[in-house]
Each structure stands twice: as C-alpha cells, then as structure tokens.
Tab-separated table of C-alpha atoms in Angstrom:
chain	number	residue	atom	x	y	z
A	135	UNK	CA	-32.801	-2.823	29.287
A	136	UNK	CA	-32.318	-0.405	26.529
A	137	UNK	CA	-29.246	1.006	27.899
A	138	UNK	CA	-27.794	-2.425	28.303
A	139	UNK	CA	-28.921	-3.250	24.798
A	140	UNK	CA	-26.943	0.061	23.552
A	141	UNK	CA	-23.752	-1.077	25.729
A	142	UNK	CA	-23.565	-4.324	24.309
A	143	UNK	CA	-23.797	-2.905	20.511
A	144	UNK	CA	-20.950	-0.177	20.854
A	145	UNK	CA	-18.832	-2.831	22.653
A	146	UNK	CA	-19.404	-5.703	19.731
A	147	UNK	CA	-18.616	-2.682	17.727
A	148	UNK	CA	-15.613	-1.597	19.454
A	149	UNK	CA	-14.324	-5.083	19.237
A	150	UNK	CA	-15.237	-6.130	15.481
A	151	UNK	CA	-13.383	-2.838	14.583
A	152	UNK	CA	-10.421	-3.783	17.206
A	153	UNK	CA	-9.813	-7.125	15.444
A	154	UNK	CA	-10.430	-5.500	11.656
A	155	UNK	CA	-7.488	-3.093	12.128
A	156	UNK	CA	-4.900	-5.651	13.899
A	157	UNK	CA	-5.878	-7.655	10.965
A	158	UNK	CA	-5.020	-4.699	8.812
A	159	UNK	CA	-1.992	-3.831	10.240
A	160	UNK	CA	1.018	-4.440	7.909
A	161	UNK	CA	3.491	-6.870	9.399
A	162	UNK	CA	7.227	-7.245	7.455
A	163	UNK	CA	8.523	-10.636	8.508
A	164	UNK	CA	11.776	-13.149	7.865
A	165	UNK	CA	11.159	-16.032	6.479
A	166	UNK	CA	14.984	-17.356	6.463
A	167	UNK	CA	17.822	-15.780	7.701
A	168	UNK	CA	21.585	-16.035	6.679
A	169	UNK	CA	19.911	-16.605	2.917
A	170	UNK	CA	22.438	-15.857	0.230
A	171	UNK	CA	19.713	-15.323	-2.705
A	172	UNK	CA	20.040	-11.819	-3.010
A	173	UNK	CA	18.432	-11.539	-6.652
A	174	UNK	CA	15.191	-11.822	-8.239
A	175	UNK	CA	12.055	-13.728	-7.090
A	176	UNK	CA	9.408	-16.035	-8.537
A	177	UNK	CA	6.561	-17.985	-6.551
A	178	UNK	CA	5.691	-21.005	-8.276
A	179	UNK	CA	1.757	-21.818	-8.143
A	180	UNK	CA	2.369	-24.428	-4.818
A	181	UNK	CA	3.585	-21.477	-3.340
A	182	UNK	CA	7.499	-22.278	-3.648
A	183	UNK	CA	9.635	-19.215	-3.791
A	184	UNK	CA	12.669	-19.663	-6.230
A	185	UNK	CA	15.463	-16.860	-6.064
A	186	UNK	CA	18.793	-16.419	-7.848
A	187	UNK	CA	22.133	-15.724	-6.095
A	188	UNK	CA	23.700	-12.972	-7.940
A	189	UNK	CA	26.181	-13.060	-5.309
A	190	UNK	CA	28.172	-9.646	-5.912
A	191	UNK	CA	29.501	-8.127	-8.796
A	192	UNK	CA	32.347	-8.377	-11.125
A	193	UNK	CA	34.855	-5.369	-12.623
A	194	UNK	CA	32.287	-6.428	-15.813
A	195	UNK	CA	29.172	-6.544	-13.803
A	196	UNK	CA	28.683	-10.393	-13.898
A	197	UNK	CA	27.739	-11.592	-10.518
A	198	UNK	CA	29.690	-14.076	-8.486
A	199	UNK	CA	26.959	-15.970	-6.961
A	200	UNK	CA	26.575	-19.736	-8.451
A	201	UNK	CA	23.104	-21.069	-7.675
A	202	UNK	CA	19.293	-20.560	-8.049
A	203	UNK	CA	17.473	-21.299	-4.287
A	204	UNK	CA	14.053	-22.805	-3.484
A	205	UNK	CA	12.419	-22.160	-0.258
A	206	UNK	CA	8.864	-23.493	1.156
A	207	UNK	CA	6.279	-21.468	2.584
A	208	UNK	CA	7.968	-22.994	5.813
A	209	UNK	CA	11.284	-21.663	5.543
A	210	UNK	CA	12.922	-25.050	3.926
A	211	UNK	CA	16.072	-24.090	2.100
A	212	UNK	CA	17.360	-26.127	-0.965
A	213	UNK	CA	19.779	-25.437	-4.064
A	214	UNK	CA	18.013	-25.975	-7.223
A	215	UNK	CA	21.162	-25.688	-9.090
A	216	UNK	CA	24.544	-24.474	-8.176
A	217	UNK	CA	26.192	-24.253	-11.834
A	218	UNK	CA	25.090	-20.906	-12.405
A	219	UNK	CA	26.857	-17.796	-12.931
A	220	UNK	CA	25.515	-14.755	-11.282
A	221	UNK	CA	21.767	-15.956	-13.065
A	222	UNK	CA	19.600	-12.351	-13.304
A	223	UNK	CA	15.723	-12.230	-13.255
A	224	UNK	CA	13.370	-15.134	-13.335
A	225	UNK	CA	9.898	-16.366	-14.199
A	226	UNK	CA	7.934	-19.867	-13.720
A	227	UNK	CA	6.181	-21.035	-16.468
A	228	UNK	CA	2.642	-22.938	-15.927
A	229	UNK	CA	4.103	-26.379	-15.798
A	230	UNK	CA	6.710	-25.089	-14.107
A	231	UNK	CA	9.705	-24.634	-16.144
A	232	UNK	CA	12.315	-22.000	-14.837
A	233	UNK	CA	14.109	-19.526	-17.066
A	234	UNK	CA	16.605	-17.059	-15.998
A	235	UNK	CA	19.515	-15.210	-17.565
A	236	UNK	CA	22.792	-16.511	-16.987
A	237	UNK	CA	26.509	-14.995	-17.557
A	238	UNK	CA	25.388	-11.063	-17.542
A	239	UNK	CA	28.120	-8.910	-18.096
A	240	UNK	CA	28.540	-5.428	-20.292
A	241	UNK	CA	29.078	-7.915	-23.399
A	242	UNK	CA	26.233	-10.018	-23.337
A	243	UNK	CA	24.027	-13.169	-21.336
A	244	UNK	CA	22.513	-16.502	-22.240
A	245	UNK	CA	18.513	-16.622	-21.536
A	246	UNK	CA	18.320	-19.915	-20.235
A	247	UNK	CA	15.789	-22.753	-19.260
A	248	UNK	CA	15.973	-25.061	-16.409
A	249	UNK	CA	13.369	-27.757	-17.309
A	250	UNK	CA	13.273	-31.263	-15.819
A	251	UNK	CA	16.743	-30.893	-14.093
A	252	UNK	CA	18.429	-29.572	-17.381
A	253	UNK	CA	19.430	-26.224	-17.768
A	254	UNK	CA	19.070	-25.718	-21.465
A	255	UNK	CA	20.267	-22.052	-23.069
A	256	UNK	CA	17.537	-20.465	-25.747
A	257	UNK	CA	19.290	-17.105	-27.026
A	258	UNK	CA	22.159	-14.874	-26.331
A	259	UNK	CA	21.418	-11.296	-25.465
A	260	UNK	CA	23.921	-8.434	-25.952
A	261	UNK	CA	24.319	-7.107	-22.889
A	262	UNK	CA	23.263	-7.132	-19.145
A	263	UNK	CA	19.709	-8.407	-19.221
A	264	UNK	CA	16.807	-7.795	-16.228
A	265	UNK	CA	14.189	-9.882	-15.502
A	266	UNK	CA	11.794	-11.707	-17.522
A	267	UNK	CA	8.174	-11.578	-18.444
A	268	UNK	CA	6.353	-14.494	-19.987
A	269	UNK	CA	3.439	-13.628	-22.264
A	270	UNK	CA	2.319	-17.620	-22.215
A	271	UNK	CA	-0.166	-16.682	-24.525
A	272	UNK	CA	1.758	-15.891	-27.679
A	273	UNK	CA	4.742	-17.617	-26.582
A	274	UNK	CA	7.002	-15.209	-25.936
A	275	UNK	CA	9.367	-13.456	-23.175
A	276	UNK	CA	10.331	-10.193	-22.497
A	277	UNK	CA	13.360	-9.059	-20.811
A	278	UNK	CA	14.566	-5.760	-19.928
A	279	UNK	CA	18.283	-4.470	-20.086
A	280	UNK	CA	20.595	-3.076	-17.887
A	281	UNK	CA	23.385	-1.694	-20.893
A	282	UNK	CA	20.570	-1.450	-23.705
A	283	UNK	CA	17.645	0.917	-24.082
A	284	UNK	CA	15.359	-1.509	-24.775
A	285	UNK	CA	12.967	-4.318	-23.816
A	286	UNK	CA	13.833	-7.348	-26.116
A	287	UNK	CA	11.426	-10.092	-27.232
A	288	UNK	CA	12.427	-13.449	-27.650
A	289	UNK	CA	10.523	-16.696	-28.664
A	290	UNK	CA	10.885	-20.206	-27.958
A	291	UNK	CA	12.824	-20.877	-30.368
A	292	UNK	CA	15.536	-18.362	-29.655
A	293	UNK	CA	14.538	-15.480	-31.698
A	294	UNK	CA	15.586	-12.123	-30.273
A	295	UNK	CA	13.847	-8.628	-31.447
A	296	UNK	CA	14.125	-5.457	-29.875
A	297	UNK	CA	9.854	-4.730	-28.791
A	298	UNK	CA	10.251	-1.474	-27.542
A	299	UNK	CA	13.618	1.000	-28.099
A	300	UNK	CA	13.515	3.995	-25.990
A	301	UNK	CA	16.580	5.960	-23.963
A	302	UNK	CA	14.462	5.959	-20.939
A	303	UNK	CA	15.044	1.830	-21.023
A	304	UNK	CA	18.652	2.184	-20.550
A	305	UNK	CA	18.925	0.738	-16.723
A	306	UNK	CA	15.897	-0.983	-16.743
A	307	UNK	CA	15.589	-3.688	-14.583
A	308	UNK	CA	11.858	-4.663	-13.368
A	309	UNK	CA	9.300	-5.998	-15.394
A	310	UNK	CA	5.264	-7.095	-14.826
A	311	UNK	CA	1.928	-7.063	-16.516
A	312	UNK	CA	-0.661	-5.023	-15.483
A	313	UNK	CA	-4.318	-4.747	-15.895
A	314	UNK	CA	-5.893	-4.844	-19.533
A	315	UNK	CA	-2.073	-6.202	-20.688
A	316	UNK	CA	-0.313	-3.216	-19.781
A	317	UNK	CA	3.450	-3.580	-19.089
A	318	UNK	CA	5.104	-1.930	-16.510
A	319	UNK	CA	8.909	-1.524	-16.635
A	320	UNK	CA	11.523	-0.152	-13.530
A	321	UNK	CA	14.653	1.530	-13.898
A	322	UNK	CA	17.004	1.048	-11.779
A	323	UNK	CA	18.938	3.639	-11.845
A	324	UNK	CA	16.935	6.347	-12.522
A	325	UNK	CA	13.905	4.872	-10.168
A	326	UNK	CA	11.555	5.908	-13.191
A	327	UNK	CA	8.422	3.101	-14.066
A	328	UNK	CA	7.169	3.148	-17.021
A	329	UNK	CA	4.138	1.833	-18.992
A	330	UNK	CA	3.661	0.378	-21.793
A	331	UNK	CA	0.451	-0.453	-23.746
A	332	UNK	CA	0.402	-3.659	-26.045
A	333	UNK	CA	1.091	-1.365	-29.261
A	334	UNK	CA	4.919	-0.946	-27.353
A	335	UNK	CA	3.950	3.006	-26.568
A	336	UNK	CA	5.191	4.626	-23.321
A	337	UNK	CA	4.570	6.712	-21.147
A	338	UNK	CA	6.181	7.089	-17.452
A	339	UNK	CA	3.854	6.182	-14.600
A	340	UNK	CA	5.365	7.368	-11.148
A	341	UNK	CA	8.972	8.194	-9.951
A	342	UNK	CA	10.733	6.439	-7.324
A	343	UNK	CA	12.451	8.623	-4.435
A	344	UNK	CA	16.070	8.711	-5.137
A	345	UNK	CA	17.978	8.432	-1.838
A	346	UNK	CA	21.383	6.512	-3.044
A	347	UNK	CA	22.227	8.100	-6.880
A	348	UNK	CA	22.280	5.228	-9.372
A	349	UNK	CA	20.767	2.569	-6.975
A	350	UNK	CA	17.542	3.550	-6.890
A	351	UNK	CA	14.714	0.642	-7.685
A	352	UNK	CA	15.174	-3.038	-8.064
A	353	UNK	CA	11.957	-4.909	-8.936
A	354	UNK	CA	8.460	-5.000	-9.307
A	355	UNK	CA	5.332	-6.976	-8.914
A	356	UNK	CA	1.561	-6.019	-9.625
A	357	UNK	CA	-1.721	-6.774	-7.232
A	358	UNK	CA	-4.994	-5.812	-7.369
A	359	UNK	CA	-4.453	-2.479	-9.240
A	360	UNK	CA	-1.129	-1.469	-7.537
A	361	UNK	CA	2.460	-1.895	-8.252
A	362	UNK	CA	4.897	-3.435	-5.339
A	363	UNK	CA	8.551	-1.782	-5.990
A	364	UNK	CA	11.441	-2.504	-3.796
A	365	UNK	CA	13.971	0.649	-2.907
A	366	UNK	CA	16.909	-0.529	-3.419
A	367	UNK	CA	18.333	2.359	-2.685
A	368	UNK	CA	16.107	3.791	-0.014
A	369	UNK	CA	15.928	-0.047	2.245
A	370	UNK	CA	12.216	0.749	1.513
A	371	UNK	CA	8.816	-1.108	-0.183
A	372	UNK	CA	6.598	1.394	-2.349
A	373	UNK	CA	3.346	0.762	-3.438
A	374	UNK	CA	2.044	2.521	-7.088
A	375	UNK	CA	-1.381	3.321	-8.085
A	376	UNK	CA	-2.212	2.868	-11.078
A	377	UNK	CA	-2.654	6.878	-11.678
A	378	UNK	CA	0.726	7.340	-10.519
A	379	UNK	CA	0.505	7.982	-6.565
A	380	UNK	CA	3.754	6.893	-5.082
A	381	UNK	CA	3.284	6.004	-1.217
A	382	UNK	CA	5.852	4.613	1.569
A	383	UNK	CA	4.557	0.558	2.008
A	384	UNK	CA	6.788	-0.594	4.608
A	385	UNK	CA	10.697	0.198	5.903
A	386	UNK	CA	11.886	2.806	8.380
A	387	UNK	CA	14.627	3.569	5.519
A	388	UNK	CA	17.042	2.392	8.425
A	389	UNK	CA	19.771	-0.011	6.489
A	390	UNK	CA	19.555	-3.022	9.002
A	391	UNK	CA	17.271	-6.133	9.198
A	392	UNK	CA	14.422	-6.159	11.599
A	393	UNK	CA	10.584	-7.106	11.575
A	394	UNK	CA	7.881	-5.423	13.060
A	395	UNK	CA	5.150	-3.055	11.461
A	396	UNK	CA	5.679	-1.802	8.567
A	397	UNK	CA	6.861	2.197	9.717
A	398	UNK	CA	9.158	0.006	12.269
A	399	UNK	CA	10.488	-2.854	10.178
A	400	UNK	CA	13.969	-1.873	8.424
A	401	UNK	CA	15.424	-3.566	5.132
A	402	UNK	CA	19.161	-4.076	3.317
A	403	UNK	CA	18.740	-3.238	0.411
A	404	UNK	CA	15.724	-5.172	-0.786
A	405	UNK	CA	15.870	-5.849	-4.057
A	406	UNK	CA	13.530	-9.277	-5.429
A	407	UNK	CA	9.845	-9.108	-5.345
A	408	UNK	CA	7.063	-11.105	-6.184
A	409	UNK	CA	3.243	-11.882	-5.031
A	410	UNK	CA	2.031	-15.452	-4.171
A	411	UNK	CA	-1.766	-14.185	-5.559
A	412	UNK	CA	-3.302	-17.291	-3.567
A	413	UNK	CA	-1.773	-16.542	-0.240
A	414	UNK	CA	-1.983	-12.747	-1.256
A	415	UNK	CA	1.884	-12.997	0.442
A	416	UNK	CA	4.632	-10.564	-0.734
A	417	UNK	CA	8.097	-12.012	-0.796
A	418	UNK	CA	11.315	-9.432	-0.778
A	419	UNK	CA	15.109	-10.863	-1.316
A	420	UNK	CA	17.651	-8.435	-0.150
A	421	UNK	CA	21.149	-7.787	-1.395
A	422	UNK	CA	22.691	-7.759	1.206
A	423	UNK	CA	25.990	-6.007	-0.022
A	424	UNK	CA	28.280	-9.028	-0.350
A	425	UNK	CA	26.882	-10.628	3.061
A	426	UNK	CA	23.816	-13.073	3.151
A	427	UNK	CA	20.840	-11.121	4.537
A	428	UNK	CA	17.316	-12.849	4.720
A	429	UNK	CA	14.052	-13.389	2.878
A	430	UNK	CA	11.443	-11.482	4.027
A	431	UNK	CA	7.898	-11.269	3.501
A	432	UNK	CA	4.937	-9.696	4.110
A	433	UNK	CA	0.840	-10.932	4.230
A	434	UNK	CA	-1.302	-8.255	2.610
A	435	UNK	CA	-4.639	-7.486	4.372
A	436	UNK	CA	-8.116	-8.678	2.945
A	437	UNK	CA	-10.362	-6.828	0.954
C-alpha cells in the first residue's frame, strides 16, 4: 500500500510540474496579419490596442503612413483616423483621450490630441519627437526626441520646456515609468536605456546588443520590475532588470514572421510595445520595411 501511496505522489508530482512549465513556456503569437501599423503601441484599459502607421519614411524623416489603427483583443481591425501624417508615439489617457505626435520631420511636429472624434493640436515641438509619457498626476507629458538631446515637458495647455538636456538623449525614442517614479528612456540608435530619477538625473541602465548600426532599439514598456525592449535592429524582444541584466526574451534573430516558442518564433523588425497589465499580454507592432507585417503578441506566465 505504501508503495502505491509513493507512486501516486511522484506521478501527481510529475504532472502538476508537467502542466506548470507548459504554462510557463513563452509563446510569441499573431494577432493580425497583413497589419500596416508599424509604429508605436498603446492598450487602452478595455484592452483595445491602438497603433500608429508611420508608414515609411521621407528624404526629411516624416513618415508616409496616414492613420492611427484600433484592434480588439480578437483581432478586429478598424481606422481610428486616417488624416494623419506619419503620427509617432502614443499614450491613452484615463478617460481615454489619445495623443500622438503628428508631422515629424528634422524641422519640427505638432503634439496632438484626438478626443471625442477631434484631433485637436496642443504644442509644436522642434524636431522629430518619440513617444509620449503621461504623468496624469501633475498634468503633464513627456516626449523624447529623435534630432534633440533632450526629453521635453509639455502641459495641457501647450507649454513646452526642455526636463532633462543630455547628449546621450540625442536618438531617443522609448519612454516608460518605472518603479518609485523612475523614468526609463531608449535610444534608438545607440540601443543605450537610460534612467532617470524624478530630480531629471541620469544614469544609463543596460545596453542593447547592436546587430544593425543605427537601428538598434525601438520601444519600451515596464512590468513587474523589468523592462520589455523591442530590437529593432536585432528582430528580437529583450527583457531588463532593473540592475541592468540584459537577457534574450523571445526571437530567433531570423528577419521573417513566424510564431512558436519564444527561441523559435522570428520577428521583422519589431518595433511598438506595450503591456495590457490586466491580461498581463505583451503586444509588439513590427515595421515591416515598407510592407505590412503583423501584430504580434505574447501572454506572460503567472507569478
């Protein structure tokens, strides 16, 4: 009896630790294929992903594409607005208002608003601005630049300041809050992230691998004490400790489109990220290169 007692323990065992690791086992999925918002990402708290179609770029760096997609947790497509021009970085605030910046070129961009079906502009920016951080607390945004070493401030009410001026901001692109209201930045170009305390001080977290020169990191989301960074350049997902530790998420590196695990699955050129915290579901846009590619995602395992 004892020996069938001891059998029927290591098997439950066997079994509960079977189903635990499938369960753990990073999957990278698609979500929509023959999508043509290659650009940033926000998730809306419904769970509605919104990206932007910077389509592909100008002699001045503008973007071609035209509109600003919403897609369900199902995979339903629909054009939010299509009187865009190459609109760069986004962010959702709590009753749902959309901002994005529109027009970026080397000159400048227009941070702009879409509320209640109106697309509304708030400030021009000199230069090519990044994405966009809401601090819905004071009121404020802040979005980095592409042409500019710095991350600018800007109110409601259209004010523009620079927050934080530093060379190492040139090419930024990324932008998210962290724990204890840190800021973390990433440069695109250089694949350098970078934090910031709430004084504006900074110091650089972790290093991206550079595999294409100039192309290096897109942008970045934070979850449960680590950073999610696409590879732009690299057709890779990184995950970042918060001390620093850079580690290989999900992509073979292969430039092509295909799910599977996450050593197996392969990206092109992913670029958008963001977290849906309630459905703990990371969603990845993908350049693409001038063709449409797909939105892909991927569930992150319990605690």
């Amino acid at each position: 009896m004892k020996s069938i007692y001891y059998l029927t323990i290591v098997f439950a065992f066997f079994c509960y630790n079977k189903m635990w690791s499938q369960e753990n086992v990073i999957h990278v999925k698609t979500l929509t294929k023959n999508f043509y918002g290659n650009g940033s990402v926000a998730v809306g708290l419904d769970g509605t992903v919104f990206v932007n179609e910077y389509g592909t770029a100008n002699p001045d760096i503008s973007g071609s594409g035209t509109r600003i997609f919403s897609v369900t947790e199902k995979g339903e497509v629909a054009i939010v607005s299509e009187k865009v021009s190459g609109a760069v970085g986004n962010a959702l605030d709590s009753e749902g208002n959309y901002y994005f910046n529109n027009g970026n070129s080397y000159t400048s961009s227009d941070f702009m608003v879409l509320k209640d079906g109106k697309i509304t502009k708030i400030a021009t920016l000199e230069g090519f601005s990044g994405d966009i951080l809401i601090d819905g607390a004071n009121d404020f945004f802040y979005i980095t630049s592409y042409t500019h070493p710095a991350i600018r401030r800007v109110s409601k009410q259209g004010q523009v300041e620079d927050y934080a001026k530093d060379e190492r901001l040139k090419g930024a692109t990324g932008i998210t809050f962290g724990p204890d209201k840190d800021m973390f930045v990433s440069n695109f170009t250089t694949g350098k992230i970078f934090k910031l305390d709430p004084k504006g001080s900074i110091e650089e977290l972790a290093s991206i691998p550079i595999v294409y020169p100039g192309y290096v990191i897109g942008y970045i989301t934070y979850f449960e004490e680590n950073l999610y960074a696409t590879g732009y350049g690299s057709n890779k997902i990184y995950k970042i400790g918060m001390d620093g530790e850079v580690t290989e998420f999900a992509g073979s590196g292969e430039y092509k489109m295909e799910d599977g695990t996450a050593t197996k699955a392969s990206f092109v050129t992913p670029n958008g990220i963001d977290i849906d915290t309630k459905n703990r579901r990371l969603y990845i846009s993908q350049n693409g290169n001038g063709k449409p590619a797909s939105l892909r995602y991927i569930d992150l395992p319990k605690k």
